[in-house]
Structure formats: C-alpha cells, structure tokens
CSV table of C-alpha atoms and ligand atoms in Angstrom, one decimal:
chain,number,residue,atom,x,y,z
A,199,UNK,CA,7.9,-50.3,46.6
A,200,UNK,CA,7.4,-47.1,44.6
A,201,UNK,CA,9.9,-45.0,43.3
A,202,UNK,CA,9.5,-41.4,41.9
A,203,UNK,CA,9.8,-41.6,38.0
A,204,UNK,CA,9.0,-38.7,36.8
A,205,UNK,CA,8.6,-34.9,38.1
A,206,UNK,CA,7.1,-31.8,36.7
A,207,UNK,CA,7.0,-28.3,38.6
A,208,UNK,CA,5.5,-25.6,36.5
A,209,UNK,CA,3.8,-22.2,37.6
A,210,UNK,CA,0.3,-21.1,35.8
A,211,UNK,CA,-1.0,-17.7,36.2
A,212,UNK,CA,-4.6,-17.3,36.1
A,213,UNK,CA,-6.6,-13.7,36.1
A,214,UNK,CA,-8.8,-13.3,38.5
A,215,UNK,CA,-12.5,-12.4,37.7
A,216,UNK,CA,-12.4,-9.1,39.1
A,217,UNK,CA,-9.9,-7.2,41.4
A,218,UNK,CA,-9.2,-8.8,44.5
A,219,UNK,CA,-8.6,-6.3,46.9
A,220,UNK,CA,-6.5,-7.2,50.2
A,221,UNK,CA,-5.0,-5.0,53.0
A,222,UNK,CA,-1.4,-6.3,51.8
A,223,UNK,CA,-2.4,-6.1,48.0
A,224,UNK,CA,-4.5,-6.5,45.1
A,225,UNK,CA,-4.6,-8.9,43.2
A,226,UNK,CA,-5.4,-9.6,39.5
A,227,UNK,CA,-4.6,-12.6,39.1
A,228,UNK,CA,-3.6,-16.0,41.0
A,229,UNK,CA,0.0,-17.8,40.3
A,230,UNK,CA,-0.3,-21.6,41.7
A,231,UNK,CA,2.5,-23.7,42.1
A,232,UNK,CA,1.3,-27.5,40.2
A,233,UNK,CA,3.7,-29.9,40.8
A,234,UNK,CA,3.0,-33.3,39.1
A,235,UNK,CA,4.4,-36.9,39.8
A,236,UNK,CA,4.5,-39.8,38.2
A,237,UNK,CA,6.1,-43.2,40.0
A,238,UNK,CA,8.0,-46.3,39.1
A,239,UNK,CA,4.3,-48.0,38.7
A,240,UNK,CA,3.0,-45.5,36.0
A,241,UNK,CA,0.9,-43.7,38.8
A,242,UNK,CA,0.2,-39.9,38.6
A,243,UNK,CA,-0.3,-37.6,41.6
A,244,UNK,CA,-1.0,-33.8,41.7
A,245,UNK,CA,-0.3,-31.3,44.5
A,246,UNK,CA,-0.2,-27.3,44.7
A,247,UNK,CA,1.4,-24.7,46.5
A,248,UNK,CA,-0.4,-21.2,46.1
A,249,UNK,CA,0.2,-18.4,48.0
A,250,UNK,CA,-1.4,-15.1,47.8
A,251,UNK,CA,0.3,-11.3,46.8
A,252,UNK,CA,3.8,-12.7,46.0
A,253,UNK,CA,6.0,-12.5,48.9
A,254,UNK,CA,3.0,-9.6,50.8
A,255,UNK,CA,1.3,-12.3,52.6
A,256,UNK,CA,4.1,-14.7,53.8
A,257,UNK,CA,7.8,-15.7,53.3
A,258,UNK,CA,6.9,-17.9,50.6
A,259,UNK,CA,6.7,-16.9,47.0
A,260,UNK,CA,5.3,-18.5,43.9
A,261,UNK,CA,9.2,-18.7,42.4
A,262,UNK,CA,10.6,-20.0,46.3
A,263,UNK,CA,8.4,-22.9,46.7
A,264,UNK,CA,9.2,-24.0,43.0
A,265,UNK,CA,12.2,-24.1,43.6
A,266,UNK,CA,12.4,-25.3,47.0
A,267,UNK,CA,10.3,-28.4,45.2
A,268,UNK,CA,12.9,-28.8,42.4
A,269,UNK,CA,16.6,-28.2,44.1
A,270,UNK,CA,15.9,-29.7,47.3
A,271,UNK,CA,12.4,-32.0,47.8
A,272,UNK,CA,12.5,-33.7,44.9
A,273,UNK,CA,16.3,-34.8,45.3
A,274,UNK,CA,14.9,-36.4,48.6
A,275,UNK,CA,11.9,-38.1,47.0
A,276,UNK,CA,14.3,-39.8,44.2
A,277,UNK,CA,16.0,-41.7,47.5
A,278,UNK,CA,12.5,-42.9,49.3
A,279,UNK,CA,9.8,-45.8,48.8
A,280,UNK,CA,7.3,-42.7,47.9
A,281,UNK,CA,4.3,-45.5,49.0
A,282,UNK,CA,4.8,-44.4,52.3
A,283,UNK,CA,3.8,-40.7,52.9
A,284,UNK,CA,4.8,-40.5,56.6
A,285,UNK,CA,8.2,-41.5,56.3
A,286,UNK,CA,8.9,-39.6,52.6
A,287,UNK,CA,7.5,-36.4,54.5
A,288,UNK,CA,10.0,-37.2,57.5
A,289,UNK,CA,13.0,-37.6,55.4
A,290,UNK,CA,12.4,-34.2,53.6
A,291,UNK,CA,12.4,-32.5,56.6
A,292,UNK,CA,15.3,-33.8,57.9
A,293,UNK,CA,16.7,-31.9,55.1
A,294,UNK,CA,14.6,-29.1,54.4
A,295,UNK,CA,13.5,-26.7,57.5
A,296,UNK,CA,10.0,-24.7,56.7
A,297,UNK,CA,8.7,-23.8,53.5
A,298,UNK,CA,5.5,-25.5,54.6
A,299,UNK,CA,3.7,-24.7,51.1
A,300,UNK,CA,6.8,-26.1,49.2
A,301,UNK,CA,5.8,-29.5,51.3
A,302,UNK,CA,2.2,-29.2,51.2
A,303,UNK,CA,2.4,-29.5,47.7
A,304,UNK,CA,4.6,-32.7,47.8
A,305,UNK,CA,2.6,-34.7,50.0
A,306,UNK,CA,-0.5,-33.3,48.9
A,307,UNK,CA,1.1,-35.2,45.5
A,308,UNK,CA,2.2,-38.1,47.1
A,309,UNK,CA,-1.4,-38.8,48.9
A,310,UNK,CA,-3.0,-38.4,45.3
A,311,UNK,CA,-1.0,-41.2,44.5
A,312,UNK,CA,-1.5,-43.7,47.5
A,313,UNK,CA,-5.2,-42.8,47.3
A,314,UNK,CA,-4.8,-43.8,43.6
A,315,UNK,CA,-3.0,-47.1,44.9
A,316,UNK,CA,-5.3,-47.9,47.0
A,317,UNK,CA,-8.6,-47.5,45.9
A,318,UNK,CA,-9.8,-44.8,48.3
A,319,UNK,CA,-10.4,-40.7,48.9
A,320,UNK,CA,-7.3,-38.7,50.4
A,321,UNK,CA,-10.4,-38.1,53.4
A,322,UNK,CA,-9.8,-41.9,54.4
A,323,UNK,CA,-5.9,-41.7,54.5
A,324,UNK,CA,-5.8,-38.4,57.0
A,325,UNK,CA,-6.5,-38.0,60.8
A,326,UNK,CA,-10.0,-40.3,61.9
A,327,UNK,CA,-10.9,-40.6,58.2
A,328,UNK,CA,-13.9,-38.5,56.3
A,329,UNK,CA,-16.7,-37.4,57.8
A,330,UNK,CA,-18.9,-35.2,55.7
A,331,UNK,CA,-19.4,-34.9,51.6
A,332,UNK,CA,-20.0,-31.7,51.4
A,333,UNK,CA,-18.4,-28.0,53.1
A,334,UNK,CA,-20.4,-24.9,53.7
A,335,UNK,CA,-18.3,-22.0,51.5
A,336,UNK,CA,-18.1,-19.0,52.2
A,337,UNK,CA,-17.1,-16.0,49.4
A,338,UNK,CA,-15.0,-13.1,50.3
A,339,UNK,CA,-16.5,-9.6,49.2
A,340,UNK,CA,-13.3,-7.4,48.2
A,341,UNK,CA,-13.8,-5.6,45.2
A,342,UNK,CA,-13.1,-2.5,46.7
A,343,UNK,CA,-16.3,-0.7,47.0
A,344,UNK,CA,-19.3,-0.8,49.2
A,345,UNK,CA,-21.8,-0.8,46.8
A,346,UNK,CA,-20.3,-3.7,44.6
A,347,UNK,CA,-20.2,-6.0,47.5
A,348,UNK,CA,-23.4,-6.0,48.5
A,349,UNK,CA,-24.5,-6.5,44.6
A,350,UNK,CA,-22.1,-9.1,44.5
A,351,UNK,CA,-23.8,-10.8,47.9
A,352,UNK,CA,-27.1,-10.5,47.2
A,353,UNK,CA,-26.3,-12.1,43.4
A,354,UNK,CA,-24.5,-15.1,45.7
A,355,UNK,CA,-27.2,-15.5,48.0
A,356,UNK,CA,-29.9,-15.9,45.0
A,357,UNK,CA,-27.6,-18.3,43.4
A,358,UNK,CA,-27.9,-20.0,46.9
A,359,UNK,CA,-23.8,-20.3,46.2
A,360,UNK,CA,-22.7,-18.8,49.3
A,361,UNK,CA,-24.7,-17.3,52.7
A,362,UNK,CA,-21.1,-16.4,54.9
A,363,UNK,CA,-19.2,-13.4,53.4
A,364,UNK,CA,-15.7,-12.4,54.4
A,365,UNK,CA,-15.1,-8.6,54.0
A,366,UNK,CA,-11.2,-7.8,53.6
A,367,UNK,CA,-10.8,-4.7,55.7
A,368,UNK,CA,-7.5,-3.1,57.3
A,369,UNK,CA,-6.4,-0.6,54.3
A,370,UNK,CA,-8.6,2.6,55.4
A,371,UNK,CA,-9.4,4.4,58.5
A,372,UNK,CA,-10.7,1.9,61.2
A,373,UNK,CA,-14.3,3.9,61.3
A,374,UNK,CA,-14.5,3.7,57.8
A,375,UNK,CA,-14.1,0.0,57.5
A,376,UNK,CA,-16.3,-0.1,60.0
A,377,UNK,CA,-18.7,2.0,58.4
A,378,UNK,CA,-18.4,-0.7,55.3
A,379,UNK,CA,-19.1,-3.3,57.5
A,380,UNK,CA,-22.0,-2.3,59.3
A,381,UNK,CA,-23.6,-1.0,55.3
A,382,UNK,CA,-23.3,-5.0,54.5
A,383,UNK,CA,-24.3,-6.2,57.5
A,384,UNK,CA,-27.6,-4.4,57.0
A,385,UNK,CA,-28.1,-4.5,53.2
A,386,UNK,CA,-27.5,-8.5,53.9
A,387,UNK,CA,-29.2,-8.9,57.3
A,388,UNK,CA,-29.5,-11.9,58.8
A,389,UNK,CA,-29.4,-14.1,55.2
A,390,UNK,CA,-25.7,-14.1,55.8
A,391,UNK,CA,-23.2,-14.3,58.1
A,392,UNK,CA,-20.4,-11.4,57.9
A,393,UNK,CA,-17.3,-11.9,59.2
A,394,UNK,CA,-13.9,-9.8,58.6
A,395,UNK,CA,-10.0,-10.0,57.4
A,396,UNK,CA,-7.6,-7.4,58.4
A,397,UNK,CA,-5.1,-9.6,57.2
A,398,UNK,CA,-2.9,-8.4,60.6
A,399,UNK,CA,-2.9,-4.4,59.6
A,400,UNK,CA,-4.5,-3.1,62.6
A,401,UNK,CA,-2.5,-2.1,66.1
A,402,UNK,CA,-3.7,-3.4,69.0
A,403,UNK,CA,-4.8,0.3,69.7
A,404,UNK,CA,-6.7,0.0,66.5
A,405,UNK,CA,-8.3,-3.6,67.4
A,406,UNK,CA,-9.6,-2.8,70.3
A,407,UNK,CA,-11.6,0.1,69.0
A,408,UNK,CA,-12.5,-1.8,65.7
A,409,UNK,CA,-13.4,-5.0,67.2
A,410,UNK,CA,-15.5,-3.1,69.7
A,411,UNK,CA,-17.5,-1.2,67.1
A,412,UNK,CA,-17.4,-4.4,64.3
A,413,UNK,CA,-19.4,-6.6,67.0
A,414,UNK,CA,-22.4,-3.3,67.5
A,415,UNK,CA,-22.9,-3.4,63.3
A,416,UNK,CA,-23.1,-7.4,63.6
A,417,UNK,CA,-20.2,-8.7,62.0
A,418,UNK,CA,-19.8,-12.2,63.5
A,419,UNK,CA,-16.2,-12.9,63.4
A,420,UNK,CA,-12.8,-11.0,63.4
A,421,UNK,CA,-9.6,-12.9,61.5
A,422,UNK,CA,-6.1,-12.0,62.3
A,423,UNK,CA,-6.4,-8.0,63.4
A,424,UNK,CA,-2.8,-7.6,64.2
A,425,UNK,CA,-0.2,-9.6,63.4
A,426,UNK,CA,0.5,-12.8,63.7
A,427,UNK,CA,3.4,-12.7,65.8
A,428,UNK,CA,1.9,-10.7,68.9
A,429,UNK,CA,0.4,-13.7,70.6
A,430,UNK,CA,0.0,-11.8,73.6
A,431,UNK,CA,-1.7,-9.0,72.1
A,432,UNK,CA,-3.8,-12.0,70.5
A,433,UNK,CA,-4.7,-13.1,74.1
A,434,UNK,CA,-5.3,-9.6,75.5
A,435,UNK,CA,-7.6,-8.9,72.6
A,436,UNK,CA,-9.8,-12.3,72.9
A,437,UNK,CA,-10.1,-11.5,76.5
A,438,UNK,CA,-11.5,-8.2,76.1
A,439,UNK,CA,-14.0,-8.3,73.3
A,440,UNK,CA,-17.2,-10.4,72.5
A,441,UNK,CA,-16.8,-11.0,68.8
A,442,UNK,CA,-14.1,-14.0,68.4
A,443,UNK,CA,-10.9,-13.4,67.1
A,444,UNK,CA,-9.9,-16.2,64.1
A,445,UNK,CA,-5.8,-16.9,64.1
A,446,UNK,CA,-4.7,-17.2,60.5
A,447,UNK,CA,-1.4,-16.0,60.0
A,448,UNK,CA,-0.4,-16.8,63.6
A,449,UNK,CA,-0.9,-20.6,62.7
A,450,UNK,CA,1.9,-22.0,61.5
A,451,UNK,CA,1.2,-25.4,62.3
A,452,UNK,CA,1.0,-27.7,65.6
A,453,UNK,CA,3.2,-25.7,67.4
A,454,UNK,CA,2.0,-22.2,66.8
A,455,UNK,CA,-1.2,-24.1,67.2
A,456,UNK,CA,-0.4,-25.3,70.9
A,457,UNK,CA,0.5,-21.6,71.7
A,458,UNK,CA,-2.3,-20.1,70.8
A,459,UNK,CA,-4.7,-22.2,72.7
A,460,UNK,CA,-2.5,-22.7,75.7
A,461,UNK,CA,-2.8,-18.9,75.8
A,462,UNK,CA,-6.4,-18.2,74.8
A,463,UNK,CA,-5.1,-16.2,71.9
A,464,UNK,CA,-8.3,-17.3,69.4
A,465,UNK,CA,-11.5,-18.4,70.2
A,466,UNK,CA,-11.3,-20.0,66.2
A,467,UNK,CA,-8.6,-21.2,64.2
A,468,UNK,CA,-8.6,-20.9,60.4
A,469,UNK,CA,-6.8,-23.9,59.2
A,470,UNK,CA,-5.2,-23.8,55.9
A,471,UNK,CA,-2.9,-26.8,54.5
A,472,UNK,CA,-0.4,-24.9,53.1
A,473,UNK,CA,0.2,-22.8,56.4
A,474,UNK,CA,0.6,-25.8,58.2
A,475,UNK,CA,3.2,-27.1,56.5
A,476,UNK,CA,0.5,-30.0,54.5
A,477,UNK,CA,-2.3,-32.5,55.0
A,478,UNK,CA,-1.5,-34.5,58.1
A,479,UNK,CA,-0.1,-31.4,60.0
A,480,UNK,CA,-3.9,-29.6,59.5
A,481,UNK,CA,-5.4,-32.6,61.2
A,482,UNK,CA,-3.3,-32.3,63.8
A,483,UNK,CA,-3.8,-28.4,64.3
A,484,UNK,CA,-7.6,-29.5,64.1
A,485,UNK,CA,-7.3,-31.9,67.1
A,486,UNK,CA,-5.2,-29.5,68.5
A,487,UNK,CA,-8.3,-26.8,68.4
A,488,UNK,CA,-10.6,-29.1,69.2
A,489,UNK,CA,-9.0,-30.5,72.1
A,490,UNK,CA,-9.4,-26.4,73.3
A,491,UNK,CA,-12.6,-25.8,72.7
A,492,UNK,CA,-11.5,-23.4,70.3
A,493,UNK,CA,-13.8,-23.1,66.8
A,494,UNK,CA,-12.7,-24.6,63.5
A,495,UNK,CA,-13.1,-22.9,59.9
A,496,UNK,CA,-11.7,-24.3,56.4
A,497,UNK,CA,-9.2,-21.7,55.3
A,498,UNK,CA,-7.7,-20.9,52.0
A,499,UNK,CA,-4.5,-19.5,50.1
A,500,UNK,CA,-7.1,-18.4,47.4
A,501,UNK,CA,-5.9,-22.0,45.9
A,502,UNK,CA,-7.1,-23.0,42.5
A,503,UNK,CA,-8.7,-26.7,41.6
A,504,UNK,CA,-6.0,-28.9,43.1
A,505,UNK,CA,-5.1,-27.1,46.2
A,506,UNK,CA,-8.9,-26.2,46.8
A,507,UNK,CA,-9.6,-30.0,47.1
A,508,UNK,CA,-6.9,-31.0,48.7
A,509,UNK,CA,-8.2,-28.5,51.6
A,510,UNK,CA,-11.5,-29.8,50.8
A,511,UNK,CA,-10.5,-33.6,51.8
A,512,UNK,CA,-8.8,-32.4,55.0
A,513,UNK,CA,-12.1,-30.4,56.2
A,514,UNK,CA,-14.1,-33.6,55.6
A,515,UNK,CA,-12.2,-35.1,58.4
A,516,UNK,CA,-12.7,-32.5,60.9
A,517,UNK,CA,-15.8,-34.0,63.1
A,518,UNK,CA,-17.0,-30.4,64.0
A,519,UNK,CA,-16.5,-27.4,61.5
A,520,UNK,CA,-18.7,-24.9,63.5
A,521,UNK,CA,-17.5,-21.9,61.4
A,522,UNK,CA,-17.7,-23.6,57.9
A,523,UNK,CA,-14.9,-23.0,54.8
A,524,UNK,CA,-14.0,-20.2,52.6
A,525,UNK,CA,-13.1,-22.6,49.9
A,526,UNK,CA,-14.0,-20.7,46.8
A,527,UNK,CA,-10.6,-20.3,45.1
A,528,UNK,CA,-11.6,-22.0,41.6
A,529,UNK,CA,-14.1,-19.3,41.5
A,530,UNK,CA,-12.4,-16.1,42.0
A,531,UNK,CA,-10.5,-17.5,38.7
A,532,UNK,CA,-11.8,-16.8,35.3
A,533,UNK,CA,-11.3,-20.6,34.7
A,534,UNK,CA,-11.0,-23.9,36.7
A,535,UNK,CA,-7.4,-26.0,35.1
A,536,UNK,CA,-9.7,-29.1,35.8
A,537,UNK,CA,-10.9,-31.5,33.6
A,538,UNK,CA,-14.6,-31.6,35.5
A,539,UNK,CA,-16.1,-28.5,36.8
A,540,UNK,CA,-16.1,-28.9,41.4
A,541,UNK,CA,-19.8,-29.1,42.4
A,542,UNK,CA,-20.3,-26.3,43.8
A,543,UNK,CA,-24.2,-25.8,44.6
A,544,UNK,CA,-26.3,-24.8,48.1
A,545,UNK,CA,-24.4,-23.0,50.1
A,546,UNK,CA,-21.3,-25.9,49.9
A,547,UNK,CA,-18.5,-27.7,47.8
A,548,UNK,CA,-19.0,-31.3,47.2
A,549,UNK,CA,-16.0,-33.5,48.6
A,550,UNK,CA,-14.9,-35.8,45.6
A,551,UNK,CA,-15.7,-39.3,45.8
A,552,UNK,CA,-13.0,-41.0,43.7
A,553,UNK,CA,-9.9,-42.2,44.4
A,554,UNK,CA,-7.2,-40.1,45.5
A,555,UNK,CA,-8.1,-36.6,45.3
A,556,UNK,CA,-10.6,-37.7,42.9
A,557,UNK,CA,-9.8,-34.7,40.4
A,558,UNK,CA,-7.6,-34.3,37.2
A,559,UNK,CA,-5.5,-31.3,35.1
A,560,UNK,CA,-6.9,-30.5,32.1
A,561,UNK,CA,-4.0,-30.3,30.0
A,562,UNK,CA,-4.9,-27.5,27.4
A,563,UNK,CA,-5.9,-25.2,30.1
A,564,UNK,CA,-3.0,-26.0,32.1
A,565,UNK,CA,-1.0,-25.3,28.8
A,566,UNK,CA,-3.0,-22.1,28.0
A,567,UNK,CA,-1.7,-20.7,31.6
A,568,UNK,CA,2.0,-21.9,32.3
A,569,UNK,CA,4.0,-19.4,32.7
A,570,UNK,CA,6.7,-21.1,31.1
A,571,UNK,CA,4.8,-21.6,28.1
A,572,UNK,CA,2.9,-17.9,27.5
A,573,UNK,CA,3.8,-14.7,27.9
A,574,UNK,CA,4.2,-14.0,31.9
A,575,UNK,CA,1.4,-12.5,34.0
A,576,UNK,CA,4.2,-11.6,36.6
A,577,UNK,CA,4.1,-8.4,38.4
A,578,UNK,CA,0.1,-8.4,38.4
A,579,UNK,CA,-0.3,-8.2,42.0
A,580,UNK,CA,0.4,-4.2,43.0
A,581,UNK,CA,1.3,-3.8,46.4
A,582,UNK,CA,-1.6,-2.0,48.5
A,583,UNK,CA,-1.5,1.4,49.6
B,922,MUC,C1,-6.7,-14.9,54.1
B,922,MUC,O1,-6.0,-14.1,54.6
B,922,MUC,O2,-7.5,-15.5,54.7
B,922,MUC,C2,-8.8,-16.0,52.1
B,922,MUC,C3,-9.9,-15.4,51.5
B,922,MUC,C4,-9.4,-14.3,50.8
B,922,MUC,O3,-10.1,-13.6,50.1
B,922,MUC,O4,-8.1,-14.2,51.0
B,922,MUC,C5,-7.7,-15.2,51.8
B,922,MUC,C6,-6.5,-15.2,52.6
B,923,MG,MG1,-6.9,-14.4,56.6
C-alpha cells in the first residue's frame, strides 16, 4: 500500500533558443507543467504536462492543467493505493472528464514511482514492454526564414544530430510555403527527410493544391493540413493524394484513433502522450494504428526533459516506428532542468536505462525557472498573423 504524501505542481518557463515559429504562434519560450510526488514510502515520481502557444494549439493551457492537477486530481490520488497505476488513473476519471495533459502528467508521475518500486524502466510497465534503446529524432526547422533553415539543417546533419526535418508551414500563401519547401528539399536532398506541419491552417481547397505541389518538391510527409475535426475531409484528402497525411490534432486518443483508421483519414498517426490523455492510452492508440496498417511517428508537445522521456519510454514499446520521433524538446530550450544531460547523438535519443523514468530535476535550474519563484515569462508567446 502506497499513499500520496506529498504534492508539488509548479510551472517553469524556459526561453527558447531562437524563435519558434508556428502557424498558430510563435513562441519564445516553453512553459511546462512539473508536477512532483512523493508517497507514504519516501518515493519520488515526476510527470509533465506541456502544451504549446498557450491556449492556440489546444483547450489546455499551462495555468488549466495546473490546476486541473491541484483542485481536482490530486484530491483523488489522496483517496487511492497510488501502487496501482490502472486503477488510480480509473478513479480520476470517474471524476474528471478530459484534460488529457492534466492526467498525462499524473500517471506519467505515478509510473516514475512504480518503476522506482520496482526495479525496472517505465518501457517494461507499458503495452508488450520495451523494444528499442534508442529513437531516430527528428528537428523542426521554423525560424521563420528560408535561408536560416537550411543553415540550421545542414549544421544538424554535420552534427549527425538529426537527418528528418519538419518545416512548420500554413501562415503564408500556399505557393509560397511551397516554394520554402521545395528550396529545403533541394538545398538538403536526399541527406534528409522533409516532411511538413500546417498545424490544421489550410482549407481543404488549400490541401488539395498544397499537398499536390508538396509531394512534386519531395516533401515526404504532410501532418494535420486542416483541422482536426473534419475527419471526412481527412479521408477525402488521403484518398486523393500520394504524399501521406499524419493525424496530429485529430488524435485524441483510442477513440479518435478508431475513427480515423475506420475511415482511412491518415495513412500515419503522430502519437503524443499528452494528446492521448497519458502513457497507457498512447500504446493503445499505437496498437490501434498498427492493427490498420497505418504508420507510426513519436510526436511531441515541444516537452522539456521529463515529458520528452516520458514519450521517449512509450516509443520504445512501439514494435514498428516506420516514421521515427520528433523528440527534440530539451533542445529547442536554452537549458535542459535535468540533473544529467539526455544522450542525444546519431541521428537518435537514448532511452534511459534506470529505474523509473530513469531521469531526475535538477533543483537549481528548476528554481532558476519557476514561475512562482522569478519574475514571469508569461505573455511570451505572440499570437501568429
Ligand atoms: C506539432 O504540432 O506537431 C512538434 C514539433 C514542433 O515544432 O511543434 C510541434 C507540435
Ligand atoms: Mg503537429
């Protein structure tokens, strides 16, 4: 029997290392949610909800899921044997309906402990158990100009750090994002993989034209070109054009995931943790795409250390990963809040070894970024136009 002891939700605000620049907004700097356990044993676990643009990407803000965490999760955990993840994570949503990051965070927590408990990786408690050590990662070019991105490629492909680039299109005119596309494409070649976001800003109109001319410059995959509630337009669109559409913001976990491949809305499925409401539900989206035949990618919420590996522990479960992971948050950040730097190196991310998630705070840094404790970074993020 474990009970929850202690609780500590804080938000930390890191800058980003340049201008991140996304159809919805840009950003300047990251705001994670950490949320920090400690049970009736004396055992610590650690779990983040990050979400991207304040509320611009999704219905779940930085401020929301802390205190979704604090007013309503946590009074659940006090009344639960927090040993046993499944049945915790049922009892909290008996009484709390969505906010899938606000949960992600809490059981990401909770498996940090049990891996603790037990001895073993967060990989070995999830779906058929860990796989793979170590995740192809991919880095998203989005500074904002054409010229920058291909520097900032070319310097990631001599630092053999990343060979699959995401470009974040959807803000301009769709032959001028095109037009950015197909100067990367080239200037890159086949080194790379390129591969965009429109982060759902096009019109169906739009994403038949753009989709049509992406696939002649040799971009390799499309992610989310309208939005994420226009299954059928997802459907029409996969039907019609070569290059694969990726769901992102249409996957909302198993159900959403169900949908989409009962309808042939995506030939891939970006799975994030956070999006699907936490660990367990990812590897069950996963089997869900697989079952399909649909193609699997590691997502990410632009997380920082903890959420990064969290993600990272999932994706080591997943028996066939054809598209790789974008899991580079840590190092869009001007500094990792972990107490060991992630192994990033080749091409991929090392999967921690040790138990639980097999990473730990560092607690200066942590203190050097809490919002609570310096003055705010809030407001950072300016909405795109
Ligand atoms: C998204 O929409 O996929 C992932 C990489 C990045 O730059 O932004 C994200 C979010
Ligand atoms: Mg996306």
């Amino acid at each position: 029997m474990a009970t929850l002891d202690r609780a500590d939700t804080f938000i930390v605000d890191v800058p980003t290392i340049r201008p991140h620049v996304l159809a919805m907004a840009t950003m300047y700097s990251q705001a994670m949610v950490i949320v920090r356990l400690t049970d009736s044993d004396g055992v610590e676990g650690i779990g983040e909800g990050t979400t991207i643009g304040g509320l611009s990407y999704g219905d779940e803000s930085p401020e929301s899921i802390k205190s979704a965490i604090d007013t309503y999760i946590l009074p659940v955990l006090r009344t639960c044997n927090i040993a046993h993840v499944g049945a915790t994570m049922a009892k909290v949503a008996k009484s709390v309906r969505g906010n899938h990051f606000a949960k992600c965070a809490i059981e990401t927590a909770l498996l940090d402990m049990v891996g603790k408990r037990l001895g073993v990786p967060v990989s070995e408690l999830i779906g058929g158990g860990r796989v793979r050590d170590t995740l192809p990662v991919a880095w998203t070019l989005a500074s904002g100009d054409t010229a920058r991105d291909i520097a900032e490629g070319e310097e990631m492909l001599s630092l053999r750090r990343h060979r699959i680039f995401k470009l974040k299109i959807g803000k301009r005119d769709v032959r001028a994002d095109v037009a950015h596309v197909g100067e990367i494409c080239k200037a890159l070649g086949d080194r790379a993989s390129v591969r965009v976001d429109v982060n759902q800003n096009w019109s169906e109109a739009q994403a038949k034209l753009g989709m049509a001319m992406l696939q002649d410059v040799g971009c390799d995959l499309v992610e989310q070109p309208i939005p994420g509630d226009d299954i059928a337009g997802m459907a029409r669109l996969s039907a019609a054009q070569a290059v694969p559409l990726m769901a992102d913001e249409a996957l909302r976990g198993q159900r959403t995931a169900l949908r989409i491949a009962a309808t042939g809305a995506a030939g891939v499925f970006a799975l994030k943790v956070a999006q699907s409401g936490g660990l367990f539900a990812t590897a069950e989206v996963a089997a869900i795409g697989t079952a399909a035949g649909i193609g699997l990618y590691g997502g990410t919420m632009l997380e920082g250390g903890v959420g990064t590996i969290a993600s990272a522990h999932v994706f080591a479960t997943v028996p066939e990963l054809a598209w790789g992971t974008e899991l580079f948050g840590p190092l869009l950040q001007v500094e990792e809040i972990l107490t060991e730097p992630l192994g990033y190196a080749d091409f991929n991310l090392a999967v921690p070894t040790g138990p639980g998630l097999g990473i730990a705070l560092d607690e200066d840094k942590v203190a050097s970024f809490r919002r609570d404790r310096t003055a705010p970074l809030l407001h950072t993020v300016s909405a795109g136009a």
